[in-house]
MMTF fields as JSON, N, C-alpha, C and O atoms, coordinates in Angstrom:
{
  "mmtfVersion": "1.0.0",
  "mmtfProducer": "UNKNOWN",
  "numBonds": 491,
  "numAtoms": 492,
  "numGroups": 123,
  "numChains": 1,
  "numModels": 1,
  "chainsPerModel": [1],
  "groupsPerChain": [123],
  "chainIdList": ["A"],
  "bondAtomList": [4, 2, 8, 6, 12, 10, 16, 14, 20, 18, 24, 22, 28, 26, 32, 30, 36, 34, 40, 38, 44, 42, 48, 46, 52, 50, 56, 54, 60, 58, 64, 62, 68, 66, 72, 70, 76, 74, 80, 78, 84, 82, 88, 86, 92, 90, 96, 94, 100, 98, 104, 102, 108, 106, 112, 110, 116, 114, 120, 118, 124, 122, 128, 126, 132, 130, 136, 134, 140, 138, 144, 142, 148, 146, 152, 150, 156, 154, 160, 158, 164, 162, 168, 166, 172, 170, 176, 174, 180, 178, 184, 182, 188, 186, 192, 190, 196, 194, 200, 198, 204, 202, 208, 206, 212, 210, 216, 214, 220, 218, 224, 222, 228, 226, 232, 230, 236, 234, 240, 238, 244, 242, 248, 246, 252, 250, 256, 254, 260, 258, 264, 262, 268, 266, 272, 270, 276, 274, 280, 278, 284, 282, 288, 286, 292, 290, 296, 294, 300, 298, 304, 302, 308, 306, 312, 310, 316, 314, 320, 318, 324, 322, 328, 326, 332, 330, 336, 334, 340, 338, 344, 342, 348, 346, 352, 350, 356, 354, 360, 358, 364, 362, 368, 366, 372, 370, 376, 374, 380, 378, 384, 382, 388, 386, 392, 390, 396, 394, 400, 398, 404, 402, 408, 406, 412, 410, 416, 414, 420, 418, 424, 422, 428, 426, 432, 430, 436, 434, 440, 438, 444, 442, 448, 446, 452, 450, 456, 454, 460, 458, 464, 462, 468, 466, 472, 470, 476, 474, 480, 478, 484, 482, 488, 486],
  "bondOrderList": [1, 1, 1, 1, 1, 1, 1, 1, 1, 1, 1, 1, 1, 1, 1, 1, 1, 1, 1, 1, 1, 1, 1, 1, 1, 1, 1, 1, 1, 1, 1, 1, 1, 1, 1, 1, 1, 1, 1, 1, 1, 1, 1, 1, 1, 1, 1, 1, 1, 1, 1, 1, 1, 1, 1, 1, 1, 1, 1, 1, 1, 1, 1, 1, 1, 1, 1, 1, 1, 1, 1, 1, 1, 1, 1, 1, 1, 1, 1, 1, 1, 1, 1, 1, 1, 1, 1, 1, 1, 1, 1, 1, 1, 1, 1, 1, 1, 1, 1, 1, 1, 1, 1, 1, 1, 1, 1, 1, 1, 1, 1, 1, 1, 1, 1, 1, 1, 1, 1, 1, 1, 1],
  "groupList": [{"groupName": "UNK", "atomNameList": ["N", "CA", "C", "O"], "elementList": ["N", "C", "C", "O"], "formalChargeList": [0, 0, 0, 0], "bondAtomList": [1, 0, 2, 1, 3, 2], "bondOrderList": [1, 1, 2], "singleLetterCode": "X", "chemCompType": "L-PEPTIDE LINKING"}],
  "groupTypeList": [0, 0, 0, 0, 0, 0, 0, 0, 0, 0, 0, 0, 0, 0, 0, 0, 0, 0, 0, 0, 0, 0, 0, 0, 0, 0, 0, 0, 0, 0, 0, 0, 0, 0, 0, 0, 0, 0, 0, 0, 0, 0, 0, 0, 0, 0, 0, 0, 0, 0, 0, 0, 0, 0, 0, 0, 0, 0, 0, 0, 0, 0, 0, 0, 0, 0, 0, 0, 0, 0, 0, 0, 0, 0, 0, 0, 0, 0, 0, 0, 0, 0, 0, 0, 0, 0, 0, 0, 0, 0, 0, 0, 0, 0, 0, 0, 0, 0, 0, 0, 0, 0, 0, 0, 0, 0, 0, 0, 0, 0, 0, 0, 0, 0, 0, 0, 0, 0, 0, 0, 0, 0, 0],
  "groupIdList": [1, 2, 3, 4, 5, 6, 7, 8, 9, 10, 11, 12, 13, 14, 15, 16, 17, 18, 19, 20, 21, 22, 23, 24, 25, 26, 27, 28, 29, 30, 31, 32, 33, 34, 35, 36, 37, 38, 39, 40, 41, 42, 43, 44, 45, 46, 47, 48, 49, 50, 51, 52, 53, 54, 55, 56, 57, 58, 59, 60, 61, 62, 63, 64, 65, 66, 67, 68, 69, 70, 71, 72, 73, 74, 75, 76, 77, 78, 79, 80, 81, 82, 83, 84, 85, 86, 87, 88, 89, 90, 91, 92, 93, 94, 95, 96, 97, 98, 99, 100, 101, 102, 103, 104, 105, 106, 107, 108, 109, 110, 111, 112, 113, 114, 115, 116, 117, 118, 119, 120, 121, 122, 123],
  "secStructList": [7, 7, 3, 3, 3, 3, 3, 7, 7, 7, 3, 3, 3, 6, 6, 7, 7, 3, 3, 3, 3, 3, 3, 3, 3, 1, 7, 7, 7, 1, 1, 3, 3, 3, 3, 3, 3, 3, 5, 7, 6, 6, 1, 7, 7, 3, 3, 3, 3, 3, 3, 3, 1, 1, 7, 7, 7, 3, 3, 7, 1, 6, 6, 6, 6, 6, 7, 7, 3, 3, 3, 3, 6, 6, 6, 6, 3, 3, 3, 3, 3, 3, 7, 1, 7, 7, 4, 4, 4, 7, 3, 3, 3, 7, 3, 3, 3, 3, 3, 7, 7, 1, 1, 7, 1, 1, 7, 1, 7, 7, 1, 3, 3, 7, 7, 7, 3, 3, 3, 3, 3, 3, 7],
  "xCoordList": [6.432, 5.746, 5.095, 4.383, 5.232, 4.735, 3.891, 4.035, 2.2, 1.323, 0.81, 1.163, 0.357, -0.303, -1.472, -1.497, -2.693, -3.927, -4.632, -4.981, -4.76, -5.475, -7.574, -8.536, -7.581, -8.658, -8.934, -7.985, -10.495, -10.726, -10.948, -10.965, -11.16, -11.483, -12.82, -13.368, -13.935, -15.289, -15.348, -14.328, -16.427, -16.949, -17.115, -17.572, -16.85, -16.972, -17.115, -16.502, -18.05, -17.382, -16.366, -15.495, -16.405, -15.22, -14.838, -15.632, -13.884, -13.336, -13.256, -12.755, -13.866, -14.046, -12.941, -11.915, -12.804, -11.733, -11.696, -12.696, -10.56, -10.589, -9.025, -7.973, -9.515, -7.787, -7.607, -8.184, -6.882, -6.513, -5.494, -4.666, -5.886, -5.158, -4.406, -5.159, -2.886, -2.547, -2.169, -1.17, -2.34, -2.172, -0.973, -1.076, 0.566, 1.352, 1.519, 1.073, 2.261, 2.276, 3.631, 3.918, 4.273, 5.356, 6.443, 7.503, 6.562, 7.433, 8.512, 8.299, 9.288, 10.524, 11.293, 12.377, 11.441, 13.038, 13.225, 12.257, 14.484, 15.199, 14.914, 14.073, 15.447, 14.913, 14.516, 14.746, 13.737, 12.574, 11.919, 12.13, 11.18, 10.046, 8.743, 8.469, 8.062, 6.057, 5.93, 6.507, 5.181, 4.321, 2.701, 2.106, 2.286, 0.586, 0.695, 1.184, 0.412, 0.257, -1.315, -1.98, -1.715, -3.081, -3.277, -2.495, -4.494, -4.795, -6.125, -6.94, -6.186, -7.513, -8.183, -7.455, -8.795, -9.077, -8.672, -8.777, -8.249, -7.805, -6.385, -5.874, -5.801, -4.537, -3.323, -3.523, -2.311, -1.451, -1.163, -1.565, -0.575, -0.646, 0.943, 1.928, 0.465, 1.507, 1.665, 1.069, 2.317, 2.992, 2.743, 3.064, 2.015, 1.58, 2.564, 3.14, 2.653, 3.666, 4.24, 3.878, 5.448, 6.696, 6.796, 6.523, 7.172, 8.01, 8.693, 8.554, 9.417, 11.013, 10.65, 9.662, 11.901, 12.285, 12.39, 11.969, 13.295, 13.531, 12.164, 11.957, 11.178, 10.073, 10.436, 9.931, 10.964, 11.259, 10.076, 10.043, 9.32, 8.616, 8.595, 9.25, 8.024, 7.78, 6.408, 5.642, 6.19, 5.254, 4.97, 5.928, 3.86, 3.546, 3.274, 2.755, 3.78, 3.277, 1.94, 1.512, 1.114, -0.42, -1.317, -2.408, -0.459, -1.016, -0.46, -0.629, 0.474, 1.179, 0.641, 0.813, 0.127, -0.24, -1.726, -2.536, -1.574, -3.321, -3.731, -4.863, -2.493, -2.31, -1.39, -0.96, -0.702, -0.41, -0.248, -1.251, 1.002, 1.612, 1.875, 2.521, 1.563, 2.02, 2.491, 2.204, 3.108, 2.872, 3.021, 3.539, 2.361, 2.66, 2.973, 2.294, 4.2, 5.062, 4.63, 5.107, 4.014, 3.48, 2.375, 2.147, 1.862, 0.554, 0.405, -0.539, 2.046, 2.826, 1.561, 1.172, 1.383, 0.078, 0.252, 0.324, 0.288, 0.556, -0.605, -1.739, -0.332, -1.712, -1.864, -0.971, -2.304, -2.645, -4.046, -5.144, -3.482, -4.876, -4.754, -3.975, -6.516, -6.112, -7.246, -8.406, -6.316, -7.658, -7.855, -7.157, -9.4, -9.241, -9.559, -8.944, -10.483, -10.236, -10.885, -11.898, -10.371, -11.031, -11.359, -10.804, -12.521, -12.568, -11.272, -11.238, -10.335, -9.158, -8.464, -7.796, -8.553, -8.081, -8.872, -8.697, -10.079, -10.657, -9.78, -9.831, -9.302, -8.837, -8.979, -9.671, -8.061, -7.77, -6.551, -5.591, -6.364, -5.277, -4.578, -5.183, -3.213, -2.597, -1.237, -0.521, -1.149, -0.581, 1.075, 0.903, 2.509, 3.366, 4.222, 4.136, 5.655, 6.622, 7.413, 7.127, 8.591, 9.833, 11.069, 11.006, 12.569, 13.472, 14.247, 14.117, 14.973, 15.764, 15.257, 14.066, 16.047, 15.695, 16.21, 15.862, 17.234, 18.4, 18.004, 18.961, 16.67, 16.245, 14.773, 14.363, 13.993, 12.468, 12.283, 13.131, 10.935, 10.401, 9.483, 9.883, 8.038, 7.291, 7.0, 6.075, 8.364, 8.463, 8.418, 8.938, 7.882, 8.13, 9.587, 10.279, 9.825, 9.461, 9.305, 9.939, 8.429, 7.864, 7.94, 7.387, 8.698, 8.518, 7.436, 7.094, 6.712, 5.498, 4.243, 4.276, 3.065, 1.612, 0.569, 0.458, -0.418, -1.412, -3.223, -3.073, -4.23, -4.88, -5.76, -6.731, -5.164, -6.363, -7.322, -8.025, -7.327, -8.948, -9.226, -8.303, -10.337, -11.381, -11.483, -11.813, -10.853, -11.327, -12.006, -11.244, -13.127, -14.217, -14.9, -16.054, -14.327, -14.605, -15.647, -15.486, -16.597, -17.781, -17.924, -17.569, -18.117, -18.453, -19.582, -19.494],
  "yCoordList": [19.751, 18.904, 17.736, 18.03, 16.519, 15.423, 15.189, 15.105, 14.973, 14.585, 12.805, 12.467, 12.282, 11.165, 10.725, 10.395, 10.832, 11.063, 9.388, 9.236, 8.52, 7.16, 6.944, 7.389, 6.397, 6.343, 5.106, 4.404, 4.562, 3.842, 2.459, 1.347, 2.963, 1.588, 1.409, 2.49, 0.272, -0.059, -1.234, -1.704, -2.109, -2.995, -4.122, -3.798, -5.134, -5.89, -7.363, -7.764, -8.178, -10.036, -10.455, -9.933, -11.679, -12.42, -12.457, -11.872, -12.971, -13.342, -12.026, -11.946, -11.27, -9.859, -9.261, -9.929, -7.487, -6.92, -5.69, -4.977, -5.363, -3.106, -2.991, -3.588, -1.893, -0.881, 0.386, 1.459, 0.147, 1.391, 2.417, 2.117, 3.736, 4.302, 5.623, 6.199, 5.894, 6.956, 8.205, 7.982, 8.92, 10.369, 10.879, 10.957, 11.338, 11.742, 13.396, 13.827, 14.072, 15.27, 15.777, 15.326, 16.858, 17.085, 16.221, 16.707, 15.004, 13.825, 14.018, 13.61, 14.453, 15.241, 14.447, 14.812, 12.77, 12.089, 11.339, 10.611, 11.084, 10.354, 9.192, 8.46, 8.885, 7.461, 7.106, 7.307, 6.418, 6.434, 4.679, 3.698, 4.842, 3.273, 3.994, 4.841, 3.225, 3.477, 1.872, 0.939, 1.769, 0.918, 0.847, 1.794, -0.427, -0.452, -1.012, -2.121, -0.761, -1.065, -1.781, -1.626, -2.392, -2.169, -3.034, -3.834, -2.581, -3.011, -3.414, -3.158, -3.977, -4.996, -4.357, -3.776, -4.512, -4.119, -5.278, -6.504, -4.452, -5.416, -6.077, -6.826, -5.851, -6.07, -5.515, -4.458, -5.63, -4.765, -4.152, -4.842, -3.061, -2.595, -3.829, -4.131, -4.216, -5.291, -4.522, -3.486, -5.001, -4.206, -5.425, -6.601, -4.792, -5.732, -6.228, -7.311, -4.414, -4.424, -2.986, -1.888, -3.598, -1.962, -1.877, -2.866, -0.736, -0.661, 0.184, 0.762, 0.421, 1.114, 2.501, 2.798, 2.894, 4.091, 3.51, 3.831, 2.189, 1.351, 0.51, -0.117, 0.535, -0.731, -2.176, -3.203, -2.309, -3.16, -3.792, -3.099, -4.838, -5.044, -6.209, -7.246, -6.009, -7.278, -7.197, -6.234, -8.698, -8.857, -9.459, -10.146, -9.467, -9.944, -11.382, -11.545, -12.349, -13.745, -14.161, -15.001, -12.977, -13.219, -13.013, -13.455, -12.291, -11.705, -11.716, -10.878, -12.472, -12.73, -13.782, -14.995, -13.321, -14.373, -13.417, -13.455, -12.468, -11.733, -10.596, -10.158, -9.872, -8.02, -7.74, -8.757, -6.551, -6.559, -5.072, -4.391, -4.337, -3.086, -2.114, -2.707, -0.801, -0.632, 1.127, 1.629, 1.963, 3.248, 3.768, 3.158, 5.267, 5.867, 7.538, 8.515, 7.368, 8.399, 9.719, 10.807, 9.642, 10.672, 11.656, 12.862, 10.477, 11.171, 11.114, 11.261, 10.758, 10.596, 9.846, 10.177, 9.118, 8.086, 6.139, 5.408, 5.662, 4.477, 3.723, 4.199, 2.492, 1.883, 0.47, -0.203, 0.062, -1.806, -2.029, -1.537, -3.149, -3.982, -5.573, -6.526, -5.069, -6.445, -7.164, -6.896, -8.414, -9.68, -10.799, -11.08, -11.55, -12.506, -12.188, -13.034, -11.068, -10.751, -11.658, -12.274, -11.774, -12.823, -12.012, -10.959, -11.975, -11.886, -11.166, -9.94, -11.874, -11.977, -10.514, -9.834, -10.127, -8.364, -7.509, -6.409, -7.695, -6.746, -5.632, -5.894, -4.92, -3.55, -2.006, -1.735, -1.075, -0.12, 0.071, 0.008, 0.273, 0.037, 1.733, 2.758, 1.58, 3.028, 2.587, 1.595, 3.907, 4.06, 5.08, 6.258, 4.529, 4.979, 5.133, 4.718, 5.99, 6.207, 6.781, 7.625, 6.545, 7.019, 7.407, 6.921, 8.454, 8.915, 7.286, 6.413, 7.233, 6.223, 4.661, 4.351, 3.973, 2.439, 1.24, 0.092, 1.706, 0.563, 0.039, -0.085, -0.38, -1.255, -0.87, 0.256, -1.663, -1.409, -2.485, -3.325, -2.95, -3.901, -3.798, -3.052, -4.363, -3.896, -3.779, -4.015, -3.315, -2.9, -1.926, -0.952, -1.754, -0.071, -0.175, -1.133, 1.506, 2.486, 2.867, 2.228, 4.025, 4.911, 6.144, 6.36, 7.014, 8.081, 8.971, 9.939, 8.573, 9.533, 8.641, 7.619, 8.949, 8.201, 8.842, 10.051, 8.081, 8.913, 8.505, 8.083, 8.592, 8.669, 7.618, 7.328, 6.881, 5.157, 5.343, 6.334, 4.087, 3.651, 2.486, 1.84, 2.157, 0.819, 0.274, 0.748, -1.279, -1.877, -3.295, -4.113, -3.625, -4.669, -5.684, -5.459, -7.195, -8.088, -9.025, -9.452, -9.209, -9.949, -11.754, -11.672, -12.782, -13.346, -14.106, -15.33],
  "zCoordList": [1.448, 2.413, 1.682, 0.722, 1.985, 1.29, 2.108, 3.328, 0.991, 1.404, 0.76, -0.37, 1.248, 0.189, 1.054, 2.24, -0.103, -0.152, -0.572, -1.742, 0.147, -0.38, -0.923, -0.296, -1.803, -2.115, -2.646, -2.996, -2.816, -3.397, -2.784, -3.311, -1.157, -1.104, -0.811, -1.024, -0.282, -0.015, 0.229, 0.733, 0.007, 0.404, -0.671, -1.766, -0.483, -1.772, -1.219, -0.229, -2.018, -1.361, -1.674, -2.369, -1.062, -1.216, -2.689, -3.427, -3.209, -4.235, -5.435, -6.557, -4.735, -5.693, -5.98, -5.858, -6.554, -6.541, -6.025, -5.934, -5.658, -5.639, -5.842, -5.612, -6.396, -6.785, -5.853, -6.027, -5.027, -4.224, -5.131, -5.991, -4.594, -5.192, -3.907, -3.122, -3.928, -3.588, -4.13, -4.814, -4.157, -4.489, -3.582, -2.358, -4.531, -3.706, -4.338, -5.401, -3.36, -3.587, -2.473, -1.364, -3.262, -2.504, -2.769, -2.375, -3.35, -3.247, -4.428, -5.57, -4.172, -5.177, -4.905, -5.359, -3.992, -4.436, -5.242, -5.462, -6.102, -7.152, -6.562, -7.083, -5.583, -4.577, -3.558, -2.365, -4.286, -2.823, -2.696, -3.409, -1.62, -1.55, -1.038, -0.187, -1.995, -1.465, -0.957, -1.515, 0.047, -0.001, 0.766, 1.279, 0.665, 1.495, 2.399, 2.18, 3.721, 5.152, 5.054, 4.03, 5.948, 6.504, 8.076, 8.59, 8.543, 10.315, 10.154, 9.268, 10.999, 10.615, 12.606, 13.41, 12.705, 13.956, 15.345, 15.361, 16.29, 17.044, 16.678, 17.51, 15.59, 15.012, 15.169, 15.767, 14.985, 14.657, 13.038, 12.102, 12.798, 11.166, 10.794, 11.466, 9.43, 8.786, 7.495, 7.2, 6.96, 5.613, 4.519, 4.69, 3.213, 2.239, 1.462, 1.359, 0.566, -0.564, -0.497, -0.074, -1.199, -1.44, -3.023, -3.704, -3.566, -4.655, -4.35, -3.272, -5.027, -4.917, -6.491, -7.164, -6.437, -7.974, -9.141, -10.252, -8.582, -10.132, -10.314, -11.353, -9.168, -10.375, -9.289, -9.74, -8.398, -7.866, -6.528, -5.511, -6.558, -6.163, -4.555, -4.659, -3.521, -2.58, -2.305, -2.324, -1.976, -1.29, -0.013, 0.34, 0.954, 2.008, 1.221, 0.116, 2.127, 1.812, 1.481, 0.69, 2.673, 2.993, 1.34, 0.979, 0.733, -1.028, -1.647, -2.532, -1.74, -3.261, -4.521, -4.409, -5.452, -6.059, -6.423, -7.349, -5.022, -5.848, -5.638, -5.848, -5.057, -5.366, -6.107, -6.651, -6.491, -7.427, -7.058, -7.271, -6.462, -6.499, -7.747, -8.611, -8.089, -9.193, -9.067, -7.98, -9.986, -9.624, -11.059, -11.994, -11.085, -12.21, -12.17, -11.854, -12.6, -11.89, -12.731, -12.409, -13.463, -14.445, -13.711, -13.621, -13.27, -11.956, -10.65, -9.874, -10.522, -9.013, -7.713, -6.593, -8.326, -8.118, -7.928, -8.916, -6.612, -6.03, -6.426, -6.375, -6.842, -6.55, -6.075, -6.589, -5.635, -5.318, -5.746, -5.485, -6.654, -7.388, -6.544, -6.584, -5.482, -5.124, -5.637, -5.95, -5.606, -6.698, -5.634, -4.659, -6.256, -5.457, -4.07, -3.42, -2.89, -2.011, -1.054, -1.386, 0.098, 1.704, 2.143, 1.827, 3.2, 4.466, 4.974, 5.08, 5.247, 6.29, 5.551, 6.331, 4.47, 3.879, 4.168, 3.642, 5.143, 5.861, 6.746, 7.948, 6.552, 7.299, 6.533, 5.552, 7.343, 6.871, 6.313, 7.081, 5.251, 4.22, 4.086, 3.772, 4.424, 4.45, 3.735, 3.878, 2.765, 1.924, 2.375, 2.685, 2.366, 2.868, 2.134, 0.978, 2.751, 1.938, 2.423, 3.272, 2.085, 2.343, 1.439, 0.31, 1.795, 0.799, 0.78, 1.638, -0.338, -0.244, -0.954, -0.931, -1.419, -2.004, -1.525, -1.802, -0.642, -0.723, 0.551, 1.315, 1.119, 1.947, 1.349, 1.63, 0.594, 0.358, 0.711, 0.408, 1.602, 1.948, 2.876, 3.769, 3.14, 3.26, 5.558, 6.336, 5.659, 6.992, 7.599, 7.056, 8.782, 9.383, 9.973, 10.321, 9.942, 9.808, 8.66, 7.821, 8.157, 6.908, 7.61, 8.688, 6.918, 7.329, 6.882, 7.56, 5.396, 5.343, 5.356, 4.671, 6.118, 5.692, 5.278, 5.483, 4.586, 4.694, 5.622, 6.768, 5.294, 6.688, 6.535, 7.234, 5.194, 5.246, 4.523, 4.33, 4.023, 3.033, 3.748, 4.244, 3.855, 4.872, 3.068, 1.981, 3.764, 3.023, 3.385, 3.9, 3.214, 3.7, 3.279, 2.912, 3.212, 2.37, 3.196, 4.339, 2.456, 3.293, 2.883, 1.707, 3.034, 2.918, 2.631, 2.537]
}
């Protein structure tokens, strides 16, 4: 049963930083895609960033240039370092995943999630 467990997010100003982190468990495929969702309230959920098995990376237009996807498969552990944060990256940030590589990109459907980190940039 694949679980993934997000942490690490809070409150910070503008221009600041946080590193989200996911915790996966259960996740036994050769290939696969993780990526970070998040919903801002009143929003719909949009998709940030993906990586893939090989290391292969996208981004949302809205953060490229100042997150920064990463994983470490040793501690079967997702993470997004975001830099530089607005206002406007105010949501709840959920951490996803699915079997398979050969479409990664940061779109639904995901077949696994987990239950969100709030993340809250003040001005």
């Amino acid at each position: 049963q694949v679980q993934l467990v997000e942490s690490g997010g809070g409150s910070v100003q503008a221009g600041g930083s946080l590193r989200l982190s996911c915790a996966a468990s259960g996740y036994t495929f050769n290939s696969y895609c993780m990526g970070w969702f998040r919903q801002a309230p009143g929003k719909e959920r949009e998709g940030v960033a993906t990586i893939d098995s090989a290391g292969s990376t996208t981004y949302a237009d809205s953060v490229k240039g100042r997150f920064t996807i990463s994983q470490d498969n040793a501690k079967s552990t997702l993470y997004l370092q975001m830099n530089s944060l607005k206002p406007e990256d105010t949501a709840m940030y959920y951490c996803a995943g699915e079997e398979g590589s050969a479409y990664c990109y940061p779109v639904e459907p995901f077949e696994y999630w987990g239950q969100g980190t709030q993340v809250t940039v003040s001005s």
